[in-house]
Amino acid sequence: MNTIYFDNNATTRVADEVYEEMQPYFCRQYGNPSSMHTFGGQVGLQVREARERVARLLGCDPGEIIFASCGTESDSTAIHGTLEALPHRRKIITTRVEHPAVLAVCRDLESHGYTVVELGVDKLGRLDLSELEHQLDDETALVTIMSANNETGVIFPIEQIAQMVTSRGIVFHTDAVQVVGKIPLNLSKSPINLLSLSGHKLHAPKGVGVLYVKKGTRLAPFLLGGHQESGRRAGTENVPGIVGLGKACELALQHLDEENTRVKHLRDRLEERILRTCPDSRVNGDTESRLPNTTNISFEYVEGEAILLLLDRYGICASSGSACTSGSLEPSHVLRAMGVPFTAAHGSIRFSLSRYNTEEEVDFTIEKMPEIIRRLRELSPFVQSRAR
Ligand code: PLP
């Protein structure tokens, strides 16, 4: 059975070209890029080349790129590094729908005496910018708001938000882990101070990420030790990962148009057919402002986990909007923040596509979904009690 992989917001396959380009840096060119000898120095040149490739995708200066181990580290560095650089400001503004890589850090800081404001969203997952404006004050050190949501794909108006925040002299960070490689960016023309990305979301390997730091932004280092990354992030570089990420960024730039045409077309086709053939289903999130590869659909009267299991029997990989917490299924914090009713949140499935998906895979899934939903509803106590 072939795998049909529609879980690209969780992780992506490494592109063949990326894998090939990484190969020499394990067993042949394994020098330390900080070494004085030529053997290490040549590796240092490859790290420099990768930095330039990442900068090209982001539209920034290579000196504004710090390599890290993952999106989570980049987020933590942005938040902790800003607070340490601005010790007299004790307030952070974020949203209720952030990834735990941001939310858990903010909540931990709250337990250590910081003031944390979590902005709410409406039923389409949109922010109220007037609420944000109202919260900005001289106490605020940092506003951290994601560029697009990993569960629903809803895109926030990040440029407008960054403008509003930075014009008040407040640092603005965005977790762009789900956006980089899907939407064009030009950070040289943007007021965004700090931006996180993660390699494994854009066909680079796991274990490598980036924090973009706009020139002039005050940021204390998070990891202390050696002088790597110009003293901004200690630790010997993950050279194969960095080289792979550089190649992945180069490919992402070449495929940006495809992401917004072919991949979007596949997503729209999948979504539209499922909504048409599965009664009591609906999309979660603002379809007017959404990543081109993501759809989050709720099916009333069925459990998302049960749908996933039946999809899995056909080799189809997706993910659900519930998480197992203390032995019971909890609807996701994102869908809860949007006020999605409990039954709909429980029955939600996220399909996230990539340029490796095909029309045949989409059509196979479209064919199977109504049958899966019908079978599960036949077993559902909700549906049976409605029929009585
Ligand atoms: N931020 C967002 C929006 C994500 O979707 C993820 C991963 O799912 C992360 C941060 C964490 O990235 P990483 O897995 O590289 O730590």
XYZ file of C-alpha atoms and ligand atoms in Angstrom:
404
model
C 0.000 0.000 0.000
C 1.337 3.431 -0.932
C 1.437 6.168 1.662
C -0.602 9.253 0.844
C 0.920 11.961 2.992
C -1.406 14.853 3.852
C 0.308 15.819 7.122
C 2.844 18.330 5.868
C 2.163 20.875 8.627
C 3.495 18.235 11.042
C 6.604 17.541 9.001
C 7.653 17.196 5.368
C 9.725 14.715 3.412
C 13.292 15.811 2.765
C 13.652 16.791 -0.897
C 15.964 14.475 -2.880
C 18.126 17.435 -3.891
C 18.457 18.433 -0.215
C 19.430 14.914 0.848
C 22.053 14.726 -1.895
C 23.566 18.052 -0.988
C 23.871 17.018 2.680
C 25.706 13.748 2.004
C 29.352 14.954 1.900
C 29.065 16.629 5.322
C 28.746 13.409 7.326
C 31.754 11.224 6.459
C 33.946 13.262 4.117
C 33.727 16.987 4.879
C 33.144 16.591 8.595
C 35.414 19.431 9.770
C 34.342 21.938 12.376
C 33.428 25.208 10.614
C 35.149 27.174 13.417
C 38.521 25.398 12.947
C 41.559 27.324 11.715
C 42.645 24.631 9.226
C 41.573 24.509 5.598
C 39.610 21.278 6.141
C 37.299 23.031 8.609
C 37.385 26.329 6.769
C 35.906 24.732 3.639
C 32.952 23.582 5.691
C 32.638 27.124 7.064
C 32.272 28.339 3.479
C 29.337 25.964 2.952
C 27.644 27.299 6.093
C 28.117 30.790 4.660
C 26.596 29.720 1.347
C 23.602 28.216 3.197
C 23.149 31.460 5.138
C 23.028 33.377 1.860
C 20.435 30.983 0.421
C 18.187 31.325 3.498
C 18.557 35.118 3.340
C 17.523 35.105 -0.334
C 14.254 33.313 0.517
C 13.536 35.706 3.391
C 14.622 38.815 1.485
C 17.084 39.860 4.194
C 20.805 40.237 4.846
C 22.744 36.984 5.575
C 24.092 38.651 8.744
C 20.526 38.697 10.080
C 20.275 34.872 10.101
C 21.031 32.812 13.236
C 20.992 29.045 12.766
C 19.302 27.116 15.569
C 18.200 23.532 16.198
C 14.464 23.891 15.482
C 11.495 26.252 15.436
C 10.984 25.738 19.149
C 14.504 26.937 19.958
C 14.068 29.967 17.685
C 10.812 30.896 19.435
C 12.356 30.500 22.889
C 15.404 32.529 21.880
C 13.242 35.339 20.508
C 11.150 35.556 23.678
C 13.814 35.025 26.358
C 16.469 36.984 24.432
C 14.199 40.023 24.121
C 13.137 39.986 27.766
C 16.739 39.716 28.920
C 17.781 42.596 26.671
C 14.918 44.775 28.001
C 14.862 43.935 31.722
C 12.687 46.905 32.739
C 9.749 45.863 30.590
C 7.686 43.033 32.032
C 4.745 42.579 29.666
C 4.340 40.204 26.695
C 1.425 40.153 24.278
C 0.595 36.997 22.344
C -2.484 35.117 21.121
C -4.482 32.188 22.432
C -3.897 30.234 19.230
C -0.078 30.162 19.181
C 1.836 26.909 18.895
C 2.906 25.544 22.316
C 6.497 26.563 21.404
C 5.336 30.134 22.144
C 2.346 29.629 24.415
C 4.101 27.364 26.930
C 7.043 29.797 27.193
C 4.718 32.762 27.782
C 2.695 30.872 30.391
C 5.883 29.836 32.166
C 7.031 33.468 32.196
C 3.654 34.457 33.648
C 4.274 32.069 36.528
C 7.584 33.924 37.045
C 5.928 37.303 37.431
C 5.626 38.623 33.869
C 2.326 40.029 32.652
C 1.118 38.002 29.699
C -1.834 39.069 27.544
C -3.299 36.378 25.293
C -5.424 37.956 22.578
C -8.550 36.053 21.563
C -9.785 35.272 18.054
C -13.250 35.296 16.482
C -15.054 32.229 15.163
C -13.069 32.357 11.920
C -9.788 32.478 13.854
C -9.152 36.194 13.150
C -7.591 38.670 15.556
C -9.158 41.943 16.647
C -6.388 44.467 15.947
C -8.074 47.175 18.004
C -7.712 44.907 21.049
C -4.001 44.587 20.280
C -3.630 48.348 19.879
C -5.397 48.871 23.194
C -2.913 46.551 24.952
C 0.304 48.194 23.672
C 1.934 50.290 26.394
C 5.311 51.324 27.814
C 5.466 48.143 29.919
C 5.341 45.929 26.813
C 8.670 44.343 25.904
C 7.499 42.040 23.154
C 4.561 41.130 20.966
C 4.781 37.587 19.597
C 2.115 36.572 17.083
C 2.303 33.711 14.598
C 2.217 34.418 10.865
C -0.181 31.552 10.142
C -1.840 28.951 12.300
C -0.553 25.393 12.034
C -3.981 23.820 12.647
C -6.312 25.926 10.512
C -3.849 27.645 8.159
C -5.418 31.054 8.991
C -2.963 33.836 8.075
C -2.748 36.890 10.320
C -2.121 40.380 8.812
C 1.458 40.286 10.082
C 2.814 43.321 8.230
C 0.025 45.524 9.577
C 0.531 44.125 13.076
C 4.327 44.582 12.897
C 3.828 48.185 11.788
C 1.439 48.889 14.652
C 3.751 47.308 17.244
C 7.144 48.610 16.116
C 5.876 52.157 15.582
C 5.377 52.163 19.371
C 9.035 51.134 19.879
C 8.016 47.596 20.899
C 9.824 44.495 19.602
C 7.772 42.289 17.279
C 8.415 38.546 16.826
C 6.511 36.226 14.523
C 6.534 32.444 14.478
C 6.573 31.932 10.699
C 7.233 28.187 10.888
C 4.156 27.400 8.762
C 4.585 30.268 6.332
C 8.166 30.127 5.081
C 8.240 28.427 1.694
C 4.486 28.810 1.211
C 4.129 32.602 0.966
C 6.644 35.132 -0.427
C 8.514 37.190 2.185
C 10.632 40.313 1.904
C 11.957 41.114 5.353
C 14.182 43.957 4.146
C 10.974 45.925 3.545
C 9.205 44.743 6.698
C 9.225 46.128 10.240
C 9.301 42.575 11.727
C 12.182 42.380 14.244
C 12.364 38.636 14.831
C 11.086 35.671 12.816
C 11.315 31.916 13.459
C 11.385 29.144 10.891
C 11.921 25.404 11.016
C 13.729 23.285 8.419
C 11.535 20.190 8.599
C 8.443 22.124 7.538
C 9.962 23.004 4.167
C 11.583 19.785 2.951
C 14.836 20.193 4.901
C 15.693 17.716 7.687
C 14.586 17.826 11.310
C 16.985 19.434 13.783
C 17.647 22.743 12.079
C 15.891 26.100 12.320
C 16.534 29.802 11.959
C 15.914 32.921 13.944
C 15.956 36.044 11.779
C 17.058 39.083 13.786
C 16.632 42.454 12.088
C 19.755 44.588 12.279
C 19.555 46.854 15.329
C 17.200 44.594 17.314
C 18.412 44.083 20.876
C 18.586 40.392 21.739
C 20.553 38.584 24.437
C 21.884 35.117 23.478
C 19.822 32.198 24.789
C 22.508 29.477 24.576
C 25.829 30.519 26.103
C 29.187 28.918 25.367
C 31.300 29.162 22.215
C 31.433 32.034 19.766
C 29.418 30.431 16.981
C 26.894 32.528 15.049
C 28.875 35.672 15.926
C 28.335 35.023 19.631
C 24.541 34.978 19.231
C 24.000 31.210 19.541
C 26.611 28.949 21.063
C 27.036 25.313 20.000
C 28.839 23.613 17.112
C 26.720 24.011 14.015
C 24.627 21.165 12.602
C 26.476 21.454 9.298
C 24.588 18.818 7.249
C 21.286 20.243 8.497
C 22.309 23.813 7.710
C 23.524 22.869 4.231
C 20.240 20.993 3.695
C 18.204 23.959 4.865
C 20.100 26.235 2.468
C 19.214 23.957 -0.443
C 15.598 23.626 0.749
C 15.286 27.435 0.813
C 16.656 27.667 -2.718
C 14.089 25.074 -3.864
C 11.289 26.771 -1.929
C 11.978 30.008 -3.791
C 11.716 28.145 -7.106
C 8.468 26.417 -6.066
C 6.637 29.377 -4.456
C 4.383 29.858 -7.489
C 3.537 26.153 -7.600
C 2.615 26.269 -3.910
C 0.076 28.987 -4.639
C -1.327 27.430 -7.812
C -1.037 23.630 -8.134
C -0.911 22.818 -4.402
C -3.709 25.291 -3.678
C -5.795 23.788 -6.491
C -5.339 20.291 -5.011
C -6.296 21.534 -1.529
C -9.382 23.320 -2.892
C -10.452 20.251 -4.854
C -10.070 17.994 -1.805
C -11.967 20.404 0.430
C -14.756 21.186 -1.982
C -15.489 17.520 -2.803
C -15.407 16.452 0.838
C -17.821 19.215 1.849
C -20.104 18.241 -1.019
C -20.136 14.500 -0.348
C -20.028 14.397 3.469
C -23.147 15.884 5.114
C -22.720 17.951 8.311
C -19.144 18.923 7.508
C -17.653 22.420 7.510
C -14.328 24.197 7.245
C -12.753 25.702 10.369
C -11.054 29.057 9.883
C -11.084 32.043 7.562
C -10.997 30.694 3.998
C -10.278 34.215 2.682
C -6.888 34.385 4.378
C -5.399 30.927 4.573
C -2.260 28.974 3.712
C -2.579 27.419 0.244
C -1.890 23.873 1.505
C -4.124 23.542 4.587
C -7.731 22.646 5.243
C -9.263 21.870 8.621
C -12.676 20.223 8.339
C -15.110 19.280 11.112
C -17.427 16.313 10.749
C -20.305 16.352 13.220
C -21.163 13.192 15.192
C -17.831 11.402 14.616
C -14.516 11.344 16.441
C -11.517 12.723 14.556
C -9.399 9.856 15.893
C -11.755 7.291 14.393
C -11.562 9.044 11.007
C -7.770 9.025 11.224
C -7.713 5.290 11.951
C -9.882 4.479 8.946
C -7.879 6.821 6.706
C -4.756 5.077 7.951
C -6.098 1.731 6.700
C -5.918 3.209 3.198
C -2.423 4.604 3.833
C -3.749 8.175 4.090
C -1.973 10.322 6.714
C -3.740 13.360 8.179
C -4.113 14.699 11.714
C -6.951 15.527 14.069
C -7.888 18.550 16.130
C -7.828 16.685 19.428
C -4.958 15.783 21.657
C -4.799 13.056 24.268
C -4.410 14.758 27.638
C -4.453 12.703 30.832
C -6.096 9.779 29.090
C -9.018 11.720 27.590
C -9.389 13.430 24.245
C -9.279 17.227 24.510
C -10.261 19.392 21.538
C -7.373 21.584 20.394
C -6.796 24.926 22.103
C -7.034 26.610 18.682
C -10.519 25.309 17.865
C -11.617 26.021 21.454
C -10.383 29.619 21.167
C -12.444 29.954 17.962
C -15.524 28.754 19.833
C -15.949 25.680 17.598
C -18.652 23.573 19.317
C -17.324 20.602 21.260
C -18.790 17.945 18.938
C -17.419 19.664 15.814
C -13.991 20.203 17.380
C -13.844 16.516 18.310
C -14.584 15.535 14.741
C -12.013 17.776 13.069
C -9.362 16.643 10.624
C -6.491 18.636 9.159
C -5.238 17.818 5.701
C -1.986 19.634 4.862
C -0.541 19.152 1.396
C 2.828 19.708 -0.261
C 4.250 19.887 -3.765
C 4.813 16.112 -3.618
C 1.075 15.385 -3.578
C -0.697 14.366 -6.758
C -4.183 14.645 -8.219
C -4.529 10.831 -7.990
C -3.889 10.954 -4.240
C -6.493 13.680 -3.807
C -9.045 11.768 -5.906
C -8.441 8.530 -3.986
C -9.077 10.375 -0.703
C -12.168 12.111 -2.084
C -13.517 8.666 -3.021
C -12.880 7.165 0.436
C -14.035 9.979 2.721
C -17.853 9.709 2.307
C -17.680 5.968 2.928
C -15.557 6.473 6.072
C -17.867 9.135 7.487
C -20.994 7.085 6.692
C -19.577 3.979 8.394
C -18.595 5.907 11.516
C -21.933 7.676 11.747
C -23.731 4.346 11.612
C -21.879 3.507 14.830
C -22.331 6.941 16.420
C -24.587 7.176 19.503
C -25.337 10.825 18.521
C -26.709 9.857 15.126
C -28.646 6.906 16.525
C -30.280 9.065 19.188
C -31.202 11.654 16.530
C -32.797 8.933 14.437
C -34.908 7.721 17.375
N 5.628 26.827 15.535
C 4.685 26.307 14.724
C 3.606 27.196 14.183
C 4.724 24.956 14.392
O 3.780 24.449 13.602
C 5.744 24.149 14.936
C 5.787 22.702 14.673
O 4.769 22.075 14.435
C 6.723 24.760 15.757
C 6.627 26.095 16.036
C 7.847 23.971 16.350
O 8.828 23.706 15.369
P 9.923 22.553 15.623
O 9.211 21.254 15.454
O 10.950 22.778 14.563
O 10.461 22.756 16.977
